[in-house]
CSV table of C-alpha atoms in Angstrom, one decimal:
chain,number,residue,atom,x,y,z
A,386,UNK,CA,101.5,102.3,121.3
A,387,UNK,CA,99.2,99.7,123.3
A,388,UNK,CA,95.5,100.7,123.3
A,389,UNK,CA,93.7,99.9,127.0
A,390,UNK,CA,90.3,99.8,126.2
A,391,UNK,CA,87.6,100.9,129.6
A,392,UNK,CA,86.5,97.5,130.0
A,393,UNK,CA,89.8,95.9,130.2
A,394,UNK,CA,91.0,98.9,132.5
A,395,UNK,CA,87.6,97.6,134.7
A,396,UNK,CA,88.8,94.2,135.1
A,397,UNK,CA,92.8,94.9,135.9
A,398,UNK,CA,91.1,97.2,138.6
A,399,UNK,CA,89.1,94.7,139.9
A,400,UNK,CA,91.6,92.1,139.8
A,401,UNK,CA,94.0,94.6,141.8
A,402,UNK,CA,90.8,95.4,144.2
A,403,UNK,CA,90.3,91.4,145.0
A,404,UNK,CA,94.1,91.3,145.8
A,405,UNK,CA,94.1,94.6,148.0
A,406,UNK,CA,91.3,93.4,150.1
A,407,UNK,CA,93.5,89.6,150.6
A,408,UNK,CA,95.8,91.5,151.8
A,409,UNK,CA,94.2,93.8,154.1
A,410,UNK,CA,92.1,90.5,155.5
A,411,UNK,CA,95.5,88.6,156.1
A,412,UNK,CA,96.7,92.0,157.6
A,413,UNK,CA,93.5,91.9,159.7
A,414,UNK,CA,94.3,88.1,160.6
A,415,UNK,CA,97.4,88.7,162.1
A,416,UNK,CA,96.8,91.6,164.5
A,417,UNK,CA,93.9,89.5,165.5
A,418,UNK,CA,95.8,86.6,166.4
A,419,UNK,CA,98.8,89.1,168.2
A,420,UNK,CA,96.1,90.2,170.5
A,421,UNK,CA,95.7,86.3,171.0
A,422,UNK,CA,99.1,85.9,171.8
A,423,UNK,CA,99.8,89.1,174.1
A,424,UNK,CA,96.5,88.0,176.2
A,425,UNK,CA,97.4,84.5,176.8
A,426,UNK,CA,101.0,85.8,177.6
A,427,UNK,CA,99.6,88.3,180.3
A,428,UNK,CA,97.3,85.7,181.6
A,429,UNK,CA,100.0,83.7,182.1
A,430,UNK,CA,102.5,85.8,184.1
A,431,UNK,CA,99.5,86.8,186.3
A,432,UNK,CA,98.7,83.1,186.8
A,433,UNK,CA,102.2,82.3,187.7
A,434,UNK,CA,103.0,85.4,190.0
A,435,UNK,CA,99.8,84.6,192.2
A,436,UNK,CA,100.8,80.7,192.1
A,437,UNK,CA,103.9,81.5,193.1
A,438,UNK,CA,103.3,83.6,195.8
A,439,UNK,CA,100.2,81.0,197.2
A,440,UNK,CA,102.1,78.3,196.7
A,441,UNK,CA,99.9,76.5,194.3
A,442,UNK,CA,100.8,74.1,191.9
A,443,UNK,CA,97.5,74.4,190.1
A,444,UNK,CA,97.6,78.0,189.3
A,445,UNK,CA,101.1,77.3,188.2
A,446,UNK,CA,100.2,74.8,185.7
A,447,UNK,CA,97.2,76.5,184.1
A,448,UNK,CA,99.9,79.6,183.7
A,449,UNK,CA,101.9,77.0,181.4
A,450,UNK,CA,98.4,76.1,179.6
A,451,UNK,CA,97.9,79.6,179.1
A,452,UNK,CA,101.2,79.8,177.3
A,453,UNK,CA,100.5,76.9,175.1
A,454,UNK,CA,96.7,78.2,174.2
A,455,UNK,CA,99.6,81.4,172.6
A,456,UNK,CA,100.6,78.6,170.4
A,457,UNK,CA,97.2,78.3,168.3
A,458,UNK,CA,97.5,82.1,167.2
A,459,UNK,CA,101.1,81.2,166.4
A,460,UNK,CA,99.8,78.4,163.9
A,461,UNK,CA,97.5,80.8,163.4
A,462,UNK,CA,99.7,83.5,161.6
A,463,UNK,CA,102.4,81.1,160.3
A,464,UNK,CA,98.8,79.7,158.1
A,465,UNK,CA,98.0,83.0,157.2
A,466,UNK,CA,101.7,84.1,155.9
A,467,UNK,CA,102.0,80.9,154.3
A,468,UNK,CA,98.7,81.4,152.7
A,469,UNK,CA,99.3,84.7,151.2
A,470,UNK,CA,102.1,83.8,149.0
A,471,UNK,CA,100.9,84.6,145.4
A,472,UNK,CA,100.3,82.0,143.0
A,473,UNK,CA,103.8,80.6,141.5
A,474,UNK,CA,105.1,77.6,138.9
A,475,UNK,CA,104.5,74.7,141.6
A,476,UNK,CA,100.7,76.4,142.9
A,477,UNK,CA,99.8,78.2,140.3
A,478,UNK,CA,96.5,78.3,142.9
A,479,UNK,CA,98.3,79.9,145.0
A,480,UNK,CA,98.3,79.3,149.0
A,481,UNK,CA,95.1,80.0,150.1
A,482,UNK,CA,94.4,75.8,151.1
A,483,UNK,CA,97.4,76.4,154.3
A,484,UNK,CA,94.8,78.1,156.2
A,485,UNK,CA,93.1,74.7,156.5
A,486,UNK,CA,95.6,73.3,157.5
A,487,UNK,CA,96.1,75.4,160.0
A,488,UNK,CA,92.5,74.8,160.7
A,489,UNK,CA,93.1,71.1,161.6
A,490,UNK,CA,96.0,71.9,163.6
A,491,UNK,CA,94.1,74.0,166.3
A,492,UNK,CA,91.2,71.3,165.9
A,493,UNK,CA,93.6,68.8,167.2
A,494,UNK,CA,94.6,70.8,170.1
A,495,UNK,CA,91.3,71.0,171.0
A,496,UNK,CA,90.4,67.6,170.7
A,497,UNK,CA,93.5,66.8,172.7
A,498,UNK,CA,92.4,69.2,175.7
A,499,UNK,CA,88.8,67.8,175.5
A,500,UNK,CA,90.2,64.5,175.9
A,501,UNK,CA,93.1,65.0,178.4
A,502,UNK,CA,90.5,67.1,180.5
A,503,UNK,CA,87.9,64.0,180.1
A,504,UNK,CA,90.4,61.6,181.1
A,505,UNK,CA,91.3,63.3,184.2
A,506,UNK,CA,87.7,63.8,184.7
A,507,UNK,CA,86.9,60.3,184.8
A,508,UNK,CA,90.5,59.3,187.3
A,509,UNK,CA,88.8,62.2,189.6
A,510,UNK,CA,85.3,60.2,189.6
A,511,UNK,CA,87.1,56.5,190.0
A,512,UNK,CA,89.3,57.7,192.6
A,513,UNK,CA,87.5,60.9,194.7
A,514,UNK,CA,89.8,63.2,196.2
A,515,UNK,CA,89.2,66.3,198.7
A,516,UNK,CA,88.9,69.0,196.8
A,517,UNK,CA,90.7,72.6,198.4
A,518,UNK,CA,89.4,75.9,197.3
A,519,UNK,CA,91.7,78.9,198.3
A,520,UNK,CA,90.0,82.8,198.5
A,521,UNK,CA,93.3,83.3,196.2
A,522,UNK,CA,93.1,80.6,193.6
A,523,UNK,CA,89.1,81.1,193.1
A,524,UNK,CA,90.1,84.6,192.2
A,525,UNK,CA,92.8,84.1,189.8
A,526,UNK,CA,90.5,81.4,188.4
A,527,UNK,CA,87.4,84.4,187.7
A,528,UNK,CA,89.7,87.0,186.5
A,529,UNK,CA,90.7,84.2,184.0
A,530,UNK,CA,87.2,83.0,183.4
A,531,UNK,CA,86.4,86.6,182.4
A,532,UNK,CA,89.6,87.2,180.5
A,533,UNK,CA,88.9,84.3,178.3
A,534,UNK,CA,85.2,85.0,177.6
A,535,UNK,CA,86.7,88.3,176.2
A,536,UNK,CA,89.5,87.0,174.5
A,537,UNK,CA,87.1,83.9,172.8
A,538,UNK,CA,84.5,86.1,171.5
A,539,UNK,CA,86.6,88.7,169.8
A,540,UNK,CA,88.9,86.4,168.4
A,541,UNK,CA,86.0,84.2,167.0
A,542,UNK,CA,83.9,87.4,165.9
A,543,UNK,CA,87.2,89.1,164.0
A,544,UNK,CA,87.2,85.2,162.5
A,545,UNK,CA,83.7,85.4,161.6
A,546,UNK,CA,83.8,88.6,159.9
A,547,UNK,CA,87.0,87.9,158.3
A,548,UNK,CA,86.0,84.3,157.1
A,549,UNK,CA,89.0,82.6,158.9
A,550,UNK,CA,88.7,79.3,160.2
A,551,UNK,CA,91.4,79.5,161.9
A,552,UNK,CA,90.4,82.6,164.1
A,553,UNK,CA,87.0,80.9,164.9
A,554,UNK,CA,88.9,77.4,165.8
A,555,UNK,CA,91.2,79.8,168.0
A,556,UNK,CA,88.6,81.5,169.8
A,557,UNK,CA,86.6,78.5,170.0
A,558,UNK,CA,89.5,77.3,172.3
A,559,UNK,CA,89.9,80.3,174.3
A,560,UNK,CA,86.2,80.3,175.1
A,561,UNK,CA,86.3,76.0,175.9
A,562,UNK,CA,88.8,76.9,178.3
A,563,UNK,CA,87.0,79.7,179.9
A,564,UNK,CA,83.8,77.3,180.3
A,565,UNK,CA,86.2,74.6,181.8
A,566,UNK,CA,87.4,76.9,184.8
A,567,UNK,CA,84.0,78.6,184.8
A,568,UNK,CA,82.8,74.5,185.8
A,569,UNK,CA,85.9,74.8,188.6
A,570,UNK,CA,83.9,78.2,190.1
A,571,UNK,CA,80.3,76.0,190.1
A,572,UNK,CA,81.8,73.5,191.5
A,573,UNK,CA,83.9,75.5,194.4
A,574,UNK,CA,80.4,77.1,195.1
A,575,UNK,CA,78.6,74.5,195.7
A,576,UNK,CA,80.9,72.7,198.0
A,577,UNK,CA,81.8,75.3,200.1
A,578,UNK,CA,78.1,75.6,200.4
A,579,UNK,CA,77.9,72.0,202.0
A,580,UNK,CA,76.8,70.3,198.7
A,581,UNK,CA,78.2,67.5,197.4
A,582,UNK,CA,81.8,67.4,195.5
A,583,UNK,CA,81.1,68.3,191.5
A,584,UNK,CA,84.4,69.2,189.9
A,585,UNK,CA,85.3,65.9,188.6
A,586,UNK,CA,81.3,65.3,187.0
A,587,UNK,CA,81.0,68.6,185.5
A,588,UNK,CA,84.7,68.4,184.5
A,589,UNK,CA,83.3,65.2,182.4
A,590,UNK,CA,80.5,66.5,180.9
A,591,UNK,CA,82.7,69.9,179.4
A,592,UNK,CA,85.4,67.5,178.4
A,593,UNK,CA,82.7,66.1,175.8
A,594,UNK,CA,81.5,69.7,174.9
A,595,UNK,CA,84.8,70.5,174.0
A,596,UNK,CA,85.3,67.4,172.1
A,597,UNK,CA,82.3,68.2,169.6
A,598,UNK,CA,83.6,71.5,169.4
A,599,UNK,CA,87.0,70.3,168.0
A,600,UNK,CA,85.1,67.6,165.9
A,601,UNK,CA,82.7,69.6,164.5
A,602,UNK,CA,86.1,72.3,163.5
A,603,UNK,CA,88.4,69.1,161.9
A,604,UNK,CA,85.6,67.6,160.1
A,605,UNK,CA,84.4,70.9,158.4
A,606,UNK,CA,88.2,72.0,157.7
A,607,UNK,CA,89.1,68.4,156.2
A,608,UNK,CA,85.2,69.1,154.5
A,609,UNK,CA,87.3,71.6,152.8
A,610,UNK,CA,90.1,70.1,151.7
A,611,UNK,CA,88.7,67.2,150.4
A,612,UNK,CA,85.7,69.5,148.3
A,613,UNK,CA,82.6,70.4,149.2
A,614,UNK,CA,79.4,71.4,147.2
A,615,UNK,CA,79.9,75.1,146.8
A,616,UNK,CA,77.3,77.2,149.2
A,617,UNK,CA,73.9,77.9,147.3
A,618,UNK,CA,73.6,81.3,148.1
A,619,UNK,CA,77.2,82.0,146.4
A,620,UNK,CA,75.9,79.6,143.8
A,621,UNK,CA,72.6,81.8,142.9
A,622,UNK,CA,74.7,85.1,143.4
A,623,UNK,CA,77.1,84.0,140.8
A,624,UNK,CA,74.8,82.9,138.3
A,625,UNK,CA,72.3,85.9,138.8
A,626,UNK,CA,75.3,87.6,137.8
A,627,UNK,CA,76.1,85.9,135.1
A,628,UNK,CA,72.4,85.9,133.5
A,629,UNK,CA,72.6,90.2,134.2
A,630,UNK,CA,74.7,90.2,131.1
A,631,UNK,CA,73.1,91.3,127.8
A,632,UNK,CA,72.7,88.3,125.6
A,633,UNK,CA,73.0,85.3,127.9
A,634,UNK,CA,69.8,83.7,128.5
A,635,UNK,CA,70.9,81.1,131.4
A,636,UNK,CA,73.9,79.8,133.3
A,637,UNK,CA,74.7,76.1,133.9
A,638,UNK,CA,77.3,74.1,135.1
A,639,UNK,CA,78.5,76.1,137.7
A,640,UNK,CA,81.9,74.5,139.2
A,641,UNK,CA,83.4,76.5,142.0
A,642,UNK,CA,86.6,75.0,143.5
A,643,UNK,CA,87.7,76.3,146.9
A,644,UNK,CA,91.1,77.3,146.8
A,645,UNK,CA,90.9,78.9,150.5
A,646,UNK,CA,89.0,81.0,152.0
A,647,UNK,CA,87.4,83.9,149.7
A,648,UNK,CA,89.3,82.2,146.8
A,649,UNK,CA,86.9,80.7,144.8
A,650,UNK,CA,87.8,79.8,140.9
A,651,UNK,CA,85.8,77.8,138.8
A,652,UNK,CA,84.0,77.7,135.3
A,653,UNK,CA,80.5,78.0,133.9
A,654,UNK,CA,78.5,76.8,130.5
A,655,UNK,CA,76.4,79.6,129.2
A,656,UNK,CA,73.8,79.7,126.8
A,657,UNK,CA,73.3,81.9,124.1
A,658,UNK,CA,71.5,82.0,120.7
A,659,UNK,CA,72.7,80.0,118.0
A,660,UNK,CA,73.3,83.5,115.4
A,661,UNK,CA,75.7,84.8,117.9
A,662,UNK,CA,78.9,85.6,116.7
A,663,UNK,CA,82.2,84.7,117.9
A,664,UNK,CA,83.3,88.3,118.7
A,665,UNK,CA,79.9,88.2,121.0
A,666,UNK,CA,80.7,85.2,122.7
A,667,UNK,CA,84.2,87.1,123.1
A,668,UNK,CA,82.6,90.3,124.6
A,669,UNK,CA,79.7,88.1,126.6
A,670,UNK,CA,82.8,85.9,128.0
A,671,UNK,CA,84.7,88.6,129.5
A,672,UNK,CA,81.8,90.9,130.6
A,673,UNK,CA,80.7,87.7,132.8
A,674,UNK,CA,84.1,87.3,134.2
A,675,UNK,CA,84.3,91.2,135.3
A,676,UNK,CA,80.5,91.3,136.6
A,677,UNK,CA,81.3,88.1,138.7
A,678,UNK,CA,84.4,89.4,140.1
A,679,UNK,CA,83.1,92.4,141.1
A,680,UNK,CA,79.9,91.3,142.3
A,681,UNK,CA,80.4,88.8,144.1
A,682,UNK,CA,84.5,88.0,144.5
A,683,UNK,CA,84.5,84.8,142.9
A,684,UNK,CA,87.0,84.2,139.4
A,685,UNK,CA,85.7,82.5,136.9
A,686,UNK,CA,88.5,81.5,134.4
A,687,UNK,CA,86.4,79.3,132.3
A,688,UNK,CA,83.1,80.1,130.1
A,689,UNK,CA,82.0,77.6,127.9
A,690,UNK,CA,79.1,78.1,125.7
A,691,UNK,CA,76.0,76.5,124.5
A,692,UNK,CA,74.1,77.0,121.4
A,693,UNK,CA,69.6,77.9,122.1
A,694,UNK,CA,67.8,77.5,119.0
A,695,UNK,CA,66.5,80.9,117.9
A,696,UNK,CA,63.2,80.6,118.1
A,697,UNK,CA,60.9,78.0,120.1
A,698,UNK,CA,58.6,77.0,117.4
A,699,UNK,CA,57.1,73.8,116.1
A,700,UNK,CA,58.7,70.3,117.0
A,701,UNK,CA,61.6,72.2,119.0
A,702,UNK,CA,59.0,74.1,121.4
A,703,UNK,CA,57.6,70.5,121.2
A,704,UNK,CA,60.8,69.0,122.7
A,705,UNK,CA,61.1,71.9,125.2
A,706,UNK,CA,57.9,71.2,127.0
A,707,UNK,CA,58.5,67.7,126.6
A,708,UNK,CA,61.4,67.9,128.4
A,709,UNK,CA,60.3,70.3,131.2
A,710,UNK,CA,57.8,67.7,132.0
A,711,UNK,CA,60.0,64.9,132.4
A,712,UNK,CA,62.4,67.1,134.6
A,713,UNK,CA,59.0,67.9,136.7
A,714,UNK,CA,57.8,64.5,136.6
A,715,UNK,CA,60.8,62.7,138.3
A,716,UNK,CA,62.0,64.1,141.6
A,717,UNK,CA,65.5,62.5,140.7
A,718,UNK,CA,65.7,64.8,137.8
A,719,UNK,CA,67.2,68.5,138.8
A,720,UNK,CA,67.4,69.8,135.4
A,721,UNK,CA,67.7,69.4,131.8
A,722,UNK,CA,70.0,72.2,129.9
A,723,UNK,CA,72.0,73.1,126.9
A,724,UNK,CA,68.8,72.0,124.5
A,725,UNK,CA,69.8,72.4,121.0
A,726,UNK,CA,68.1,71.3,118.3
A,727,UNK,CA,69.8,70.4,114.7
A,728,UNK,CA,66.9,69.9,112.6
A,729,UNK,CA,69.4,68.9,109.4
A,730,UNK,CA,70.8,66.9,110.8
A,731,UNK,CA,68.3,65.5,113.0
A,732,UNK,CA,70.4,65.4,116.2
A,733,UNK,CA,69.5,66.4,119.4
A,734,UNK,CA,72.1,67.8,122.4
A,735,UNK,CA,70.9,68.0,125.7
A,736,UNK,CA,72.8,67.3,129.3
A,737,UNK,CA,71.0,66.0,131.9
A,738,UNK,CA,71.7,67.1,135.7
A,739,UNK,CA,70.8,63.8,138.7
A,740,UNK,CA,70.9,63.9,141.9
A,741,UNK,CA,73.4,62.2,144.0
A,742,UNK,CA,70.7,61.1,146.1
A,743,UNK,CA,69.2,58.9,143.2
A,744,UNK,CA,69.3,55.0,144.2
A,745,UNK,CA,70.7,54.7,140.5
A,746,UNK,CA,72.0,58.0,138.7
A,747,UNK,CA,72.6,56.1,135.8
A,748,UNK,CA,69.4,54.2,135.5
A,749,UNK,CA,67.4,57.4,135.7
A,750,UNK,CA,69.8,58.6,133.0
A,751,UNK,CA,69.1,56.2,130.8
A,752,UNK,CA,65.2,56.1,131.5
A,753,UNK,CA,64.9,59.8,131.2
A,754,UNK,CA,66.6,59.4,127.3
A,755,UNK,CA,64.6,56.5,126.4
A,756,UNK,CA,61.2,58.3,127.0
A,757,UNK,CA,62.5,61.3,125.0
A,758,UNK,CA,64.1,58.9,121.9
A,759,UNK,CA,60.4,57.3,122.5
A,760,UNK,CA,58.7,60.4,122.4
A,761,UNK,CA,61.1,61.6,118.9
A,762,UNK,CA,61.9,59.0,117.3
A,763,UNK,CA,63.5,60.8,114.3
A,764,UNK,CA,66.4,62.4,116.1
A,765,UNK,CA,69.5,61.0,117.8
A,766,UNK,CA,70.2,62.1,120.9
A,767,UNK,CA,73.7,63.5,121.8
A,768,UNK,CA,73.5,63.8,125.8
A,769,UNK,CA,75.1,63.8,128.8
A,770,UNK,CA,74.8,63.0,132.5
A,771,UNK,CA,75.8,65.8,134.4
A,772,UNK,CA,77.2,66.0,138.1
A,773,UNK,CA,75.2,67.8,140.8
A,774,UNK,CA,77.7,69.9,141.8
A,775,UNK,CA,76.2,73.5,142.4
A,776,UNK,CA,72.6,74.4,143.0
């Protein structure tokens, strides 16, 4: 008979809780991005009944765009299925990255309506036409205006809540086209009032609104894809869990890879006094994974461990202090951790953290040890240079 002890129980459960809520948020996803799809279809066979019946090509047309706007919350949930495929031989990180692809894929059909609208935009200003407003068109065109408004925000709140770039790229569209026929209303206004012809200028100036918009979406989904520094309030949550567990007295080294979105894995160094035994490091390793799990979401499949002297006293609280002032002394300097001193056999570990924004990483490196073997000239120095990869 197999003996489940409580705290392994703990962790299956939260294990089981982390993929529950995956699921419910993908479940969440998709009904979000149906409503997409049924709006943009209902829009669209109300635009084309009232273009067909006023005999206007226009109204007829943005029915059609309408119908392909469906086609983002299509991508949409195709991402989000693919996504949700647990973790097998060939990903054994599972999915989770296809919802950034996704991500790009709306991006680009906003860039590509930004720039088809800009480049009509500019024909209109080269070569001026009469512009027509019908009582009918103008009031197809508000209905949609409003429609759309409604549509974008929900869409890019539900994405929002549900930390789905996807969602937010997709209402971010809905709403850019909204704003584009809201310009067509200003612009009908204020010629039927006697002012001058705007359409084609304003036109212009929300094509290049709607251009950042999909820039700003690609470059922070390929951000992703490529790796990014992980956020620093995820970063201080994780390791303020980590330091909550008896007998760790700090948390280093935090690596957190993205492996889509709420699926961050990574590894950590702790340290921990230098008497601790292996069946503590054992207990302390897997207390930190469940705490972080729970706490904060994030699976940390890694825990590596370094050794603190047991008591700061003599030449090693020496070193300590020396060492705090060189880390305060040198803006370049983030940190200095995993201090142990071996006074047999008169070594020295210590890893060194730089930041990227140092002119030279490695020439502050290698000043920063030279003043300590300077400083102790008795000990060898065993250190590393650290990335700066988590605050």
């Amino acid at each position: 008979m197999i003996h489940v002890s409580s705290n392994e129980t703990n962790e299956t459960e939260s294990i089981l809780d982390a993929i529950s809520q995956d699921a419910d948020r993908d479940v969440q996803i998709v009904r979000t991005s149906i409503v997409g799809i049924v709006a943009n279809v209902a829009l669209a066979a109300f635009k084309a009944v009232f273009g067909l019946l006023s005999n206007s090509i226009a109204i007829v047309l943005d029915a059609v765009n309408n119908l392909s706007d469906a086609l983002s919350s299509i991508i949409t949930i195709v991402g989000t299925r693919i996504a949700s495929r647990r973790a097998d031989r060939k990903h054994p990180y599972g999915h989770g990255r296809a919802e950034y692809l996704t991500t790009i894929v709306i991006a680009v059909i906003v860039l590509w309506a930004g720039i088809t609208s800009l480049s009509e935009s500019v024909r209109r200003i080269i070569h001026p036409e009469p512009a027509s407003y019908e009582a009918t068109t103008l009031v197809v065109v508000a209905v949609a205006v409003v429609a759309k408004l409604v549509l974008g925000r929900y869409v890019k709140g539900r994405g929002e809540a549900l930390g789905s770039d996807s969602l937010v790229a997709s209402g971010t569209d809905a709403t850019m086209d909204a704003v584009i026929s809201a310009s067509t209303l200003v612009a009908a206004g204020i010629n039927m009032a006697g002012g001058p012809g705007l359409e084609a200028p304003l036109g212009a100036v929300i094509s290049l609104v709607i251009i950042k918009a999909g820039y700003e979406i690609l470059r922070e989904a390929i951000d992703k894809v490529i790796g990014e520094r992980v956020d620093a309030d995820v970063a201080r949550a994780v390791k303020t869990s980590i330091c909550s567990v008896e007998g760790i007295r700090g948390a280093y080294d935090l690596n957190l890879n993205d492996y889509g979105p709420q699926r961050l894995q990574g590894s950590v160094h702790v340290e921990v006094d230098e008497g601790v035994s292996a069946r503590d490091i054992d207990r302390m390793a897997r207390e930190v994974q469940m705490r972080v799990l729970q706490q904060t979401g994030v699976l940390i499949h890694t825990v590596g461990v370094y050794s603190s002297n047991a008591g700061d006293h003599g030449e090693v609280a020496e070193m300590r202090r020396f060492v705090e002032e060189l880390v305060e002394g040198d803006d370049d300097v983030l940190e200095a951790h995993g201090l142990y001193v071996d006074d047999e056999a008169k070594t020295v570990r210590l890893d060194i953290v730089v930041s990227y924004a140092a002119e030279d990483r490695d020439a502050v490196y290698q000043e920063f040890v030279s003043r300590l073997a300077e400083r102790f000239p008795h000990y060898h120095f065993l250190t590393v240079l650290d990335p700066d990869i988590s605050d």
